[in-house]
């Protein structure tokens, strides 16, 4: 598998979370959906950092070695700022619904067996999106970092 | 002469059909240990100790990932003891192999959240351990 394929699996789960099923609410690295008007909240998935490790012995050329790959994806959750009373709670609810879906699908519904484990491991600080000369924030935004682990067998050439 | 590293280390052990199998791709740690029992022959009142060499014990403790292949080899030993030794071959580097018959002692499976299910065992060499150049069959 790959980071790209894993991100596609995450995106599929994002669009099935409670409150996230409207077409056009989620995207992969497409910030244009923010102007679509289909919803007051959106989620945009982008690739995060990754790391790889050799986790087994092997025995030299002709043998196999096991490699572990830990990928991350960043989900930006955007909530339209409509008023001072409900906007914050709406973002929190949107975040929770997204994480609840991903918690339940801890292998991202991968049918190939490549994804060993997936989890929404952390979140970033909330930030605000402003327009130049505006009177207040247009969006409030918070990130969810999803990490997943894959395993591959490498046939050694040397 | 370059120093050796982990790249060519390997561990082979008999599977349930007594076929020597390379399990290295599921082994993440392994040691080869040799210890000699020394009998103290120091005389009373003397300062410098002396000894007689006794039994020479060889052991190969190792850790592995649990999967259908490794469970086929080690799982039965969790359920009951065996009366048959296994052949084990520990490759230090290409062209240097330590090989013998062993009993598997202290077989253990364990797991924790966010981690692979792992196992460990110690191959206790029965009789001699041969220092040779090839793994063989």
PDB file of N, CA, C and O in Angstrom, chain B residues 52-120:
ATOM      1  N   UNK B  52      38.262 -25.362  37.950  1.00  0.00           N
ATOM      2  CA  UNK B  52      38.195 -26.435  36.953  1.00  0.00           C
ATOM      3  C   UNK B  52      37.011 -26.153  36.048  1.00  0.00           C
ATOM      4  O   UNK B  52      35.928 -25.833  36.540  1.00  0.00           O
ATOM      5  N   UNK B  53      37.177 -26.263  34.748  1.00  0.00           N
ATOM      6  CA  UNK B  53      36.030 -26.023  33.867  1.00  0.00           C
ATOM      7  C   UNK B  53      35.027 -27.162  33.945  1.00  0.00           C
ATOM      8  O   UNK B  53      35.403 -28.327  34.015  1.00  0.00           O
ATOM      9  N   UNK B  54      33.737 -26.790  33.972  1.00  0.00           N
ATOM     10  CA  UNK B  54      32.680 -27.787  34.037  1.00  0.00           C
ATOM     11  C   UNK B  54      31.814 -27.752  32.786  1.00  0.00           C
ATOM     12  O   UNK B  54      32.319 -27.653  31.661  1.00  0.00           O
ATOM     13  N   UNK B  55      30.514 -27.791  32.995  1.00  0.00           N
ATOM     14  CA  UNK B  55      29.598 -27.839  31.855  1.00  0.00           C
ATOM     15  C   UNK B  55      29.645 -26.556  31.028  1.00  0.00           C
ATOM     16  O   UNK B  55      29.790 -25.457  31.568  1.00  0.00           O
ATOM     17  N   UNK B  56      29.512 -26.728  29.738  1.00  0.00           N
ATOM     18  CA  UNK B  56      29.513 -25.593  28.807  1.00  0.00           C
ATOM     19  C   UNK B  56      28.105 -25.467  28.241  1.00  0.00           C
ATOM     20  O   UNK B  56      27.667 -26.296  27.444  1.00  0.00           O
ATOM     21  N   UNK B  57      27.375 -24.460  28.660  1.00  0.00           N
ATOM     22  CA  UNK B  57      25.953 -24.319  28.279  1.00  0.00           C
ATOM     23  C   UNK B  57      25.814 -23.260  27.198  1.00  0.00           C
ATOM     24  O   UNK B  57      26.374 -22.182  27.301  1.00  0.00           O
ATOM     25  N   UNK B  58      25.023 -23.616  26.175  1.00  0.00           N
ATOM     26  CA  UNK B  58      24.776 -22.689  25.077  1.00  0.00           C
ATOM     27  C   UNK B  58      23.279 -22.420  24.974  1.00  0.00           C
ATOM     28  O   UNK B  58      22.467 -23.354  25.038  1.00  0.00           O
ATOM     29  N   UNK B  59      22.899 -21.176  24.801  1.00  0.00           N
ATOM     30  CA  UNK B  59      21.490 -20.790  24.722  1.00  0.00           C
ATOM     31  C   UNK B  59      21.311 -19.741  23.636  1.00  0.00           C
ATOM     32  O   UNK B  59      22.205 -18.922  23.391  1.00  0.00           O
ATOM     33  N   UNK B  60      20.131 -19.755  23.012  1.00  0.00           N
ATOM     34  CA  UNK B  60      19.785 -18.734  22.013  1.00  0.00           C
ATOM     35  C   UNK B  60      18.424 -18.141  22.384  1.00  0.00           C
ATOM     36  O   UNK B  60      17.378 -18.649  21.955  1.00  0.00           O
ATOM     37  N   UNK B  61      18.391 -17.092  23.197  1.00  0.00           N
ATOM     38  CA  UNK B  61      17.114 -16.418  23.439  1.00  0.00           C
ATOM     39  C   UNK B  61      16.763 -15.519  22.259  1.00  0.00           C
ATOM     40  O   UNK B  61      17.657 -14.918  21.640  1.00  0.00           O
ATOM     41  N   UNK B  62      15.484 -15.437  21.924  1.00  0.00           N
ATOM     42  CA  UNK B  62      15.081 -14.591  20.792  1.00  0.00           C
ATOM     43  C   UNK B  62      13.636 -14.132  20.961  1.00  0.00           C
ATOM     44  O   UNK B  62      12.846 -14.741  21.689  1.00  0.00           O
ATOM     45  N   UNK B  63      13.324 -13.033  20.273  1.00  0.00           N
ATOM     46  CA  UNK B  63      11.966 -12.479  20.252  1.00  0.00           C
ATOM     47  C   UNK B  63      11.440 -12.515  18.821  1.00  0.00           C
ATOM     48  O   UNK B  63      12.198 -12.314  17.870  1.00  0.00           O
ATOM     49  N   UNK B  64      10.140 -12.737  18.683  1.00  0.00           N
ATOM     50  CA  UNK B  64       9.579 -12.844  17.336  1.00  0.00           C
ATOM     51  C   UNK B  64       8.178 -12.250  17.298  1.00  0.00           C
ATOM     52  O   UNK B  64       7.557 -12.000  18.343  1.00  0.00           O
ATOM     53  N   UNK B  65       7.693 -12.005  16.082  1.00  0.00           N
ATOM     54  CA  UNK B  65       6.323 -11.550  15.891  1.00  0.00           C
ATOM     55  C   UNK B  65       5.426 -12.778  15.726  1.00  0.00           C
ATOM     56  O   UNK B  65       5.820 -13.757  15.071  1.00  0.00           O
ATOM     57  N   UNK B  66       4.251 -12.720  16.298  1.00  0.00           N
ATOM     58  CA  UNK B  66       3.327 -13.846  16.185  1.00  0.00           C
ATOM     59  C   UNK B  66       2.556 -13.741  14.869  1.00  0.00           C
ATOM     60  O   UNK B  66       1.945 -12.714  14.569  1.00  0.00           O
ATOM     61  N   UNK B  67       2.638 -14.771  14.068  1.00  0.00           N
ATOM     62  CA  UNK B  67       1.831 -14.882  12.848  1.00  0.00           C
ATOM     63  C   UNK B  67       1.592 -16.370  12.602  1.00  0.00           C
ATOM     64  O   UNK B  67       1.979 -17.214  13.427  1.00  0.00           O
ATOM     65  N   UNK B  68       0.967 -16.689  11.502  1.00  0.00           N
ATOM     66  CA  UNK B  68       0.594 -18.092  11.287  1.00  0.00           C
ATOM     67  C   UNK B  68       1.818 -18.999  11.176  1.00  0.00           C
ATOM     68  O   UNK B  68       1.787 -20.161  11.596  1.00  0.00           O
ATOM     69  N   UNK B  69       2.912 -18.462  10.636  1.00  0.00           N
ATOM     70  CA  UNK B  69       4.123 -19.277  10.500  1.00  0.00           C
ATOM     71  C   UNK B  69       4.784 -19.518  11.854  1.00  0.00           C
ATOM     72  O   UNK B  69       5.076 -20.658  12.227  1.00  0.00           O
ATOM     73  N   UNK B  70       5.021 -18.435  12.598  1.00  0.00           N
ATOM     74  CA  UNK B  70       5.700 -18.605  13.889  1.00  0.00           C
ATOM     75  C   UNK B  70       4.797 -19.328  14.896  1.00  0.00           C
ATOM     76  O   UNK B  70       5.279 -20.121  15.702  1.00  0.00           O
ATOM     77  N   UNK B  71       3.482 -19.061  14.800  1.00  0.00           N
ATOM     78  CA  UNK B  71       2.581 -19.761  15.725  1.00  0.00           C
ATOM     79  C   UNK B  71       2.571 -21.261  15.436  1.00  0.00           C
ATOM     80  O   UNK B  71       2.413 -22.070  16.342  1.00  0.00           O
ATOM     81  N   UNK B  72       2.757 -21.623  14.167  1.00  0.00           N
ATOM     82  CA  UNK B  72       2.822 -23.042  13.826  1.00  0.00           C
ATOM     83  C   UNK B  72       4.019 -23.736  14.439  1.00  0.00           C
ATOM     84  O   UNK B  72       3.983 -24.939  14.724  1.00  0.00           O
ATOM     85  N   UNK B  73       5.065 -22.972  14.682  1.00  0.00           N
ATOM     86  CA  UNK B  73       6.278 -23.547  15.273  1.00  0.00           C
ATOM     87  C   UNK B  73       6.224 -23.523  16.803  1.00  0.00           C
ATOM     88  O   UNK B  73       6.521 -24.515  17.472  1.00  0.00           O
ATOM     89  N   UNK B  74       5.827 -22.358  17.350  1.00  0.00           N
ATOM     90  CA  UNK B  74       5.944 -22.169  18.800  1.00  0.00           C
ATOM     91  C   UNK B  74       4.627 -22.374  19.550  1.00  0.00           C
ATOM     92  O   UNK B  74       4.648 -22.675  20.748  1.00  0.00           O
ATOM     93  N   UNK B  75       3.491 -22.176  18.860  1.00  0.00           N
ATOM     94  CA  UNK B  75       2.197 -22.308  19.520  1.00  0.00           C
ATOM     95  C   UNK B  75       1.989 -23.657  20.195  1.00  0.00           C
ATOM     96  O   UNK B  75       1.528 -23.709  21.347  1.00  0.00           O
ATOM     97  N   UNK B  76       2.306 -24.762  19.525  1.00  0.00           N
ATOM     98  CA  UNK B  76       2.110 -26.064  20.173  1.00  0.00           C
ATOM     99  C   UNK B  76       2.878 -26.216  21.482  1.00  0.00           C
ATOM    100  O   UNK B  76       2.466 -26.962  22.373  1.00  0.00           O
ATOM    101  N   UNK B  77       3.987 -25.484  21.624  1.00  0.00           N
ATOM    102  CA  UNK B  77       4.779 -25.593  22.845  1.00  0.00           C
ATOM    103  C   UNK B  77       4.167 -24.822  24.004  1.00  0.00           C
ATOM    104  O   UNK B  77       4.564 -25.002  25.157  1.00  0.00           O
ATOM    105  N   UNK B  78       3.203 -23.954  23.691  1.00  0.00           N
ATOM    106  CA  UNK B  78       2.457 -23.299  24.765  1.00  0.00           C
ATOM    107  C   UNK B  78       1.413 -24.245  25.346  1.00  0.00           C
ATOM    108  O   UNK B  78       1.051 -24.149  26.517  1.00  0.00           O
ATOM    109  N   UNK B  79       0.950 -25.133  24.506  1.00  0.00           N
ATOM    110  CA  UNK B  79      -0.116 -26.051  24.931  1.00  0.00           C
ATOM    111  C   UNK B  79       0.429 -27.300  25.598  1.00  0.00           C
ATOM    112  O   UNK B  79      -0.257 -27.923  26.416  1.00  0.00           O
ATOM    113  N   UNK B  80       1.637 -27.685  25.253  1.00  0.00           N
ATOM    114  CA  UNK B  80       2.181 -28.905  25.857  1.00  0.00           C
ATOM    115  C   UNK B  80       3.645 -29.061  25.525  1.00  0.00           C
ATOM    116  O   UNK B  80       4.164 -28.426  24.607  1.00  0.00           O
ATOM    117  N   UNK B  81       4.308 -29.908  26.277  1.00  0.00           N
ATOM    118  CA  UNK B  81       5.732 -30.092  26.054  1.00  0.00           C
ATOM    119  C   UNK B  81       5.962 -31.052  24.886  1.00  0.00           C
ATOM    120  O   UNK B  81       5.067 -31.785  24.467  1.00  0.00           O
ATOM    121  N   UNK B  82       7.166 -31.044  24.370  1.00  0.00           N
ATOM    122  CA  UNK B  82       7.515 -31.942  23.282  1.00  0.00           C
ATOM    123  C   UNK B  82       8.614 -32.880  23.745  1.00  0.00           C
ATOM    124  O   UNK B  82       9.337 -32.578  24.693  1.00  0.00           O
ATOM    125  N   UNK B  83       8.728 -34.015  23.081  1.00  0.00           N
ATOM    126  CA  UNK B  83       9.807 -34.942  23.409  1.00  0.00           C
ATOM    127  C   UNK B  83      10.826 -35.001  22.284  1.00  0.00           C
ATOM    128  O   UNK B  83      11.668 -35.888  22.249  1.00  0.00           O
ATOM    129  N   UNK B  84      10.726 -34.042  21.356  1.00  0.00           N
ATOM    130  CA  UNK B  84      11.615 -34.033  20.194  1.00  0.00           C
ATOM    131  C   UNK B  84      12.378 -32.716  20.156  1.00  0.00           C
ATOM    132  O   UNK B  84      11.781 -31.641  20.314  1.00  0.00           O
ATOM    133  N   UNK B  85      13.665 -32.775  19.950  1.00  0.00           N
ATOM    134  CA  UNK B  85      14.452 -31.542  19.824  1.00  0.00           C
ATOM    135  C   UNK B  85      14.246 -30.937  18.444  1.00  0.00           C
ATOM    136  O   UNK B  85      13.795 -31.608  17.509  1.00  0.00           O
ATOM    137  N   UNK B  86      14.575 -29.667  18.338  1.00  0.00           N
ATOM    138  CA  UNK B  86      14.543 -28.984  17.055  1.00  0.00           C
ATOM    139  C   UNK B  86      15.967 -28.603  16.654  1.00  0.00           C
ATOM    140  O   UNK B  86      16.797 -28.293  17.524  1.00  0.00           O
ATOM    141  N   UNK B  87      16.214 -28.591  15.367  1.00  0.00           N
ATOM    142  CA  UNK B  87      17.489 -28.068  14.877  1.00  0.00           C
ATOM    143  C   UNK B  87      17.396 -26.550  14.835  1.00  0.00           C
ATOM    144  O   UNK B  87      16.383 -25.991  14.400  1.00  0.00           O
ATOM    145  N   UNK B  88      18.441 -25.896  15.305  1.00  0.00           N
ATOM    146  CA  UNK B  88      18.480 -24.441  15.256  1.00  0.00           C
ATOM    147  C   UNK B  88      19.810 -24.010  14.649  1.00  0.00           C
ATOM    148  O   UNK B  88      20.844 -24.652  14.879  1.00  0.00           O
ATOM    149  N   UNK B  89      19.763 -22.962  13.827  1.00  0.00           N
ATOM    150  CA  UNK B  89      20.984 -22.424  13.214  1.00  0.00           C
ATOM    151  C   UNK B  89      20.980 -20.909  13.373  1.00  0.00           C
ATOM    152  O   UNK B  89      20.030 -20.249  12.959  1.00  0.00           O
ATOM    153  N   UNK B  90      22.021 -20.406  13.990  1.00  0.00           N
ATOM    154  CA  UNK B  90      22.130 -18.973  14.270  1.00  0.00           C
ATOM    155  C   UNK B  90      23.248 -18.424  13.398  1.00  0.00           C
ATOM    156  O   UNK B  90      24.425 -18.755  13.575  1.00  0.00           O
ATOM    157  N   UNK B  91      22.884 -17.599  12.410  1.00  0.00           N
ATOM    158  CA  UNK B  91      23.890 -17.046  11.506  1.00  0.00           C
ATOM    159  C   UNK B  91      24.380 -15.709  12.038  1.00  0.00           C
ATOM    160  O   UNK B  91      23.597 -14.777  12.198  1.00  0.00           O
ATOM    161  N   UNK B  92      25.674 -15.620  12.276  1.00  0.00           N
ATOM    162  CA  UNK B  92      26.266 -14.372  12.749  1.00  0.00           C
ATOM    163  C   UNK B  92      26.520 -13.431  11.574  1.00  0.00           C
ATOM    164  O   UNK B  92      26.259 -12.241  11.645  1.00  0.00           O
ATOM    165  N   UNK B  93      27.050 -13.995  10.515  1.00  0.00           N
ATOM    166  CA  UNK B  93      27.267 -13.243   9.269  1.00  0.00           C
ATOM    167  C   UNK B  93      27.430 -14.259   8.155  1.00  0.00           C
ATOM    168  O   UNK B  93      27.471 -15.476   8.413  1.00  0.00           O
ATOM    169  N   UNK B  94      27.482 -13.801   6.937  1.00  0.00           N
ATOM    170  CA  UNK B  94      27.572 -14.714   5.805  1.00  0.00           C
ATOM    171  C   UNK B  94      28.822 -15.587   5.935  1.00  0.00           C
ATOM    172  O   UNK B  94      29.941 -15.082   6.027  1.00  0.00           O
ATOM    173  N   UNK B  95      28.634 -16.896   5.978  1.00  0.00           N
ATOM    174  CA  UNK B  95      29.763 -17.808   6.114  1.00  0.00           C
ATOM    175  C   UNK B  95      30.087 -18.205   7.540  1.00  0.00           C
ATOM    176  O   UNK B  95      31.066 -18.915   7.787  1.00  0.00           O
ATOM    177  N   UNK B  96      29.296 -17.747   8.510  1.00  0.00           N
ATOM    178  CA  UNK B  96      29.533 -18.133   9.910  1.00  0.00           C
ATOM    179  C   UNK B  96      28.203 -18.474  10.579  1.00  0.00           C
ATOM    180  O   UNK B  96      27.357 -17.603  10.802  1.00  0.00           O
ATOM    181  N   UNK B  97      28.043 -19.769  10.850  1.00  0.00           N
ATOM    182  CA  UNK B  97      26.789 -20.286  11.391  1.00  0.00           C
ATOM    183  C   UNK B  97      27.078 -21.167  12.599  1.00  0.00           C
ATOM    184  O   UNK B  97      28.059 -21.922  12.594  1.00  0.00           O
ATOM    185  N   UNK B  98      26.237 -21.043  13.628  1.00  0.00           N
ATOM    186  CA  UNK B  98      26.310 -21.904  14.808  1.00  0.00           C
ATOM    187  C   UNK B  98      25.061 -22.776  14.810  1.00  0.00           C
ATOM    188  O   UNK B  98      23.945 -22.250  14.813  1.00  0.00           O
ATOM    189  N   UNK B  99      25.243 -24.066  14.794  1.00  0.00           N
ATOM    190  CA  UNK B  99      24.118 -24.971  14.548  1.00  0.00           C
ATOM    191  C   UNK B  99      24.108 -26.133  15.533  1.00  0.00           C
ATOM    192  O   UNK B  99      25.169 -26.676  15.869  1.00  0.00           O
ATOM    193  N   UNK B 100      22.919 -26.498  15.978  1.00  0.00           N
ATOM    194  CA  UNK B 100      22.808 -27.639  16.873  1.00  0.00           C
ATOM    195  C   UNK B 100      21.361 -28.035  17.095  1.00  0.00           C
ATOM    196  O   UNK B 100      20.449 -27.475  16.476  1.00  0.00           O
ATOM    197  N   UNK B 101      21.182 -28.996  17.993  1.00  0.00           N
ATOM    198  CA  UNK B 101      19.833 -29.410  18.399  1.00  0.00           C
ATOM    199  C   UNK B 101      19.468 -28.673  19.683  1.00  0.00           C
ATOM    200  O   UNK B 101      20.343 -28.392  20.511  1.00  0.00           O
ATOM    201  N   UNK B 102      18.198 -28.363  19.837  1.00  0.00           N
ATOM    202  CA  UNK B 102      17.806 -27.581  21.010  1.00  0.00           C
ATOM    203  C   UNK B 102      16.458 -28.018  21.564  1.00  0.00           C
ATOM    204  O   UNK B 102      15.651 -28.652  20.883  1.00  0.00           O
ATOM    205  N   UNK B 103      16.253 -27.627  22.822  1.00  0.00           N
ATOM    206  CA  UNK B 103      14.936 -27.656  23.439  1.00  0.00           C
ATOM    207  C   UNK B 103      14.477 -26.212  23.561  1.00  0.00           C
ATOM    208  O   UNK B 103      15.268 -25.347  23.922  1.00  0.00           O
ATOM    209  N   UNK B 104      13.224 -25.963  23.263  1.00  0.00           N
ATOM    210  CA  UNK B 104      12.715 -24.602  23.419  1.00  0.00           C
ATOM    211  C   UNK B 104      12.166 -24.418  24.824  1.00  0.00           C
ATOM    212  O   UNK B 104      11.269 -25.130  25.262  1.00  0.00           O
ATOM    213  N   UNK B 105      12.746 -23.452  25.506  1.00  0.00           N
ATOM    214  CA  UNK B 105      12.394 -23.206  26.898  1.00  0.00           C
ATOM    215  C   UNK B 105      11.795 -21.807  27.007  1.00  0.00           C
ATOM    216  O   UNK B 105      12.144 -20.910  26.238  1.00  0.00           O
ATOM    217  N   UNK B 106      10.900 -21.622  27.964  1.00  0.00           N
ATOM    218  CA  UNK B 106      10.337 -20.289  28.253  1.00  0.00           C
ATOM    219  C   UNK B 106       9.642 -19.667  27.040  1.00  0.00           C
ATOM    220  O   UNK B 106       9.883 -18.505  26.710  1.00  0.00           O
ATOM    221  N   UNK B 107       8.817 -20.416  26.374  1.00  0.00           N
ATOM    222  CA  UNK B 107       8.039 -19.858  25.262  1.00  0.00           C
ATOM    223  C   UNK B 107       6.951 -18.954  25.853  1.00  0.00           C
ATOM    224  O   UNK B 107       6.264 -19.329  26.803  1.00  0.00           O
ATOM    225  N   UNK B 108       6.826 -17.789  25.279  1.00  0.00           N
ATOM    226  CA  UNK B 108       5.894 -16.803  25.851  1.00  0.00           C
ATOM    227  C   UNK B 108       5.306 -15.938  24.747  1.00  0.00           C
ATOM    228  O   UNK B 108       6.022 -15.537  23.823  1.00  0.00           O
ATOM    229  N   UNK B 109       4.006 -15.681  24.812  1.00  0.00           N
ATOM    230  CA  UNK B 109       3.341 -14.723  23.923  1.00  0.00           C
ATOM    231  C   UNK B 109       2.901 -13.534  24.768  1.00  0.00           C
ATOM    232  O   UNK B 109       2.506 -13.715  25.926  1.00  0.00           O
ATOM    233  N   UNK B 110       2.929 -12.338  24.182  1.00  0.00           N
ATOM    234  CA  UNK B 110       2.432 -11.172  24.915  1.00  0.00           C
ATOM    235  C   UNK B 110       1.998 -10.083  23.947  1.00  0.00           C
ATOM    236  O   UNK B 110       2.344 -10.106  22.765  1.00  0.00           O
ATOM    237  N   UNK B 111       1.227  -9.131  24.472  1.00  0.00           N
ATOM    238  CA  UNK B 111       0.745  -8.029  23.645  1.00  0.00           C
ATOM    239  C   UNK B 111       0.330  -6.861  24.504  1.00  0.00           C
ATOM    240  O   UNK B 111       0.087  -6.997  25.695  1.00  0.00           O
ATOM    241  N   UNK B 112       0.272  -5.695  23.886  1.00  0.00           N
ATOM    242  CA  UNK B 112      -0.174  -4.485  24.569  1.00  0.00           C
ATOM    243  C   UNK B 112      -0.766  -3.555  23.525  1.00  0.00           C
ATOM    244  O   UNK B 112      -0.489  -3.711  22.331  1.00  0.00           O
ATOM    245  N   UNK B 113      -1.605  -2.581  23.949  1.00  0.00           N
ATOM    246  CA  UNK B 113      -2.238  -1.688  22.970  1.00  0.00           C
ATOM    247  C   UNK B 113      -1.213  -0.977  22.097  1.00  0.00           C
ATOM    248  O   UNK B 113      -0.134  -0.613  22.558  1.00  0.00           O
ATOM    249  N   UNK B 114      -1.571  -0.811  20.835  1.00  0.00           N
ATOM    250  CA  UNK B 114      -0.732  -0.107  19.852  1.00  0.00           C
ATOM    251  C   UNK B 114       0.511  -0.884  19.444  1.00  0.00           C
ATOM    252  O   UNK B 114       1.415  -0.315  18.841  1.00  0.00           O
ATOM    253  N   UNK B 115       0.597  -2.152  19.817  1.00  0.00           N
ATOM    254  CA  UNK B 115       1.795  -2.904  19.466  1.00  0.00           C
ATOM    255  C   UNK B 115       1.450  -4.237  18.810  1.00  0.00           C
ATOM    256  O   UNK B 115       0.331  -4.731  18.931  1.00  0.00           O
ATOM    257  N   UNK B 116       2.440  -4.814  18.151  1.00  0.00           N
ATOM    258  CA  UNK B 116       2.279  -6.142  17.595  1.00  0.00           C
ATOM    259  C   UNK B 116       2.193  -7.176  18.718  1.00  0.00           C
ATOM    260  O   UNK B 116       2.744  -6.963  19.803  1.00  0.00           O
ATOM    261  N   UNK B 117       1.506  -8.271  18.427  1.00  0.00           N
ATOM    262  CA  UNK B 117       1.567  -9.404  19.345  1.00  0.00           C
ATOM    263  C   UNK B 117       2.937 -10.051  19.146  1.00  0.00           C
ATOM    264  O   UNK B 117       3.333 -10.352  18.020  1.00  0.00           O
ATOM    265  N   UNK B 118       3.651 -10.234  20.236  1.00  0.00           N
ATOM    266  CA  UNK B 118       5.020 -10.727  20.124  1.00  0.00           C
ATOM    267  C   UNK B 118       5.199 -11.982  20.970  1.00  0.00           C
ATOM    268  O   UNK B 118       4.421 -12.264  21.882  1.00  0.00           O
ATOM    269  N   UNK B 119       6.234 -12.732  20.633  1.00  0.00           N
ATOM    270  CA  UNK B 119       6.568 -13.932  21.379  1.00  0.00           C
ATOM    271  C   UNK B 119       8.040 -13.943  21.704  1.00  0.00           C
ATOM    272  O   UNK B 119       8.843 -13.201  21.125  1.00  0.00           O
ATOM    273  N   UNK B 120       8.403 -14.790  22.643  1.00  0.00           N
ATOM    274  CA  UNK B 120       9.816 -14.967  22.965  1.00  0.00           C
ATOM    275  C   UNK B 120      10.046 -16.422  23.350  1.00  0.00           C
ATOM    276  O   UNK B 120       9.115 -17.123  23.784  1.00  0.00           O
TER     277      UNK B 120
END
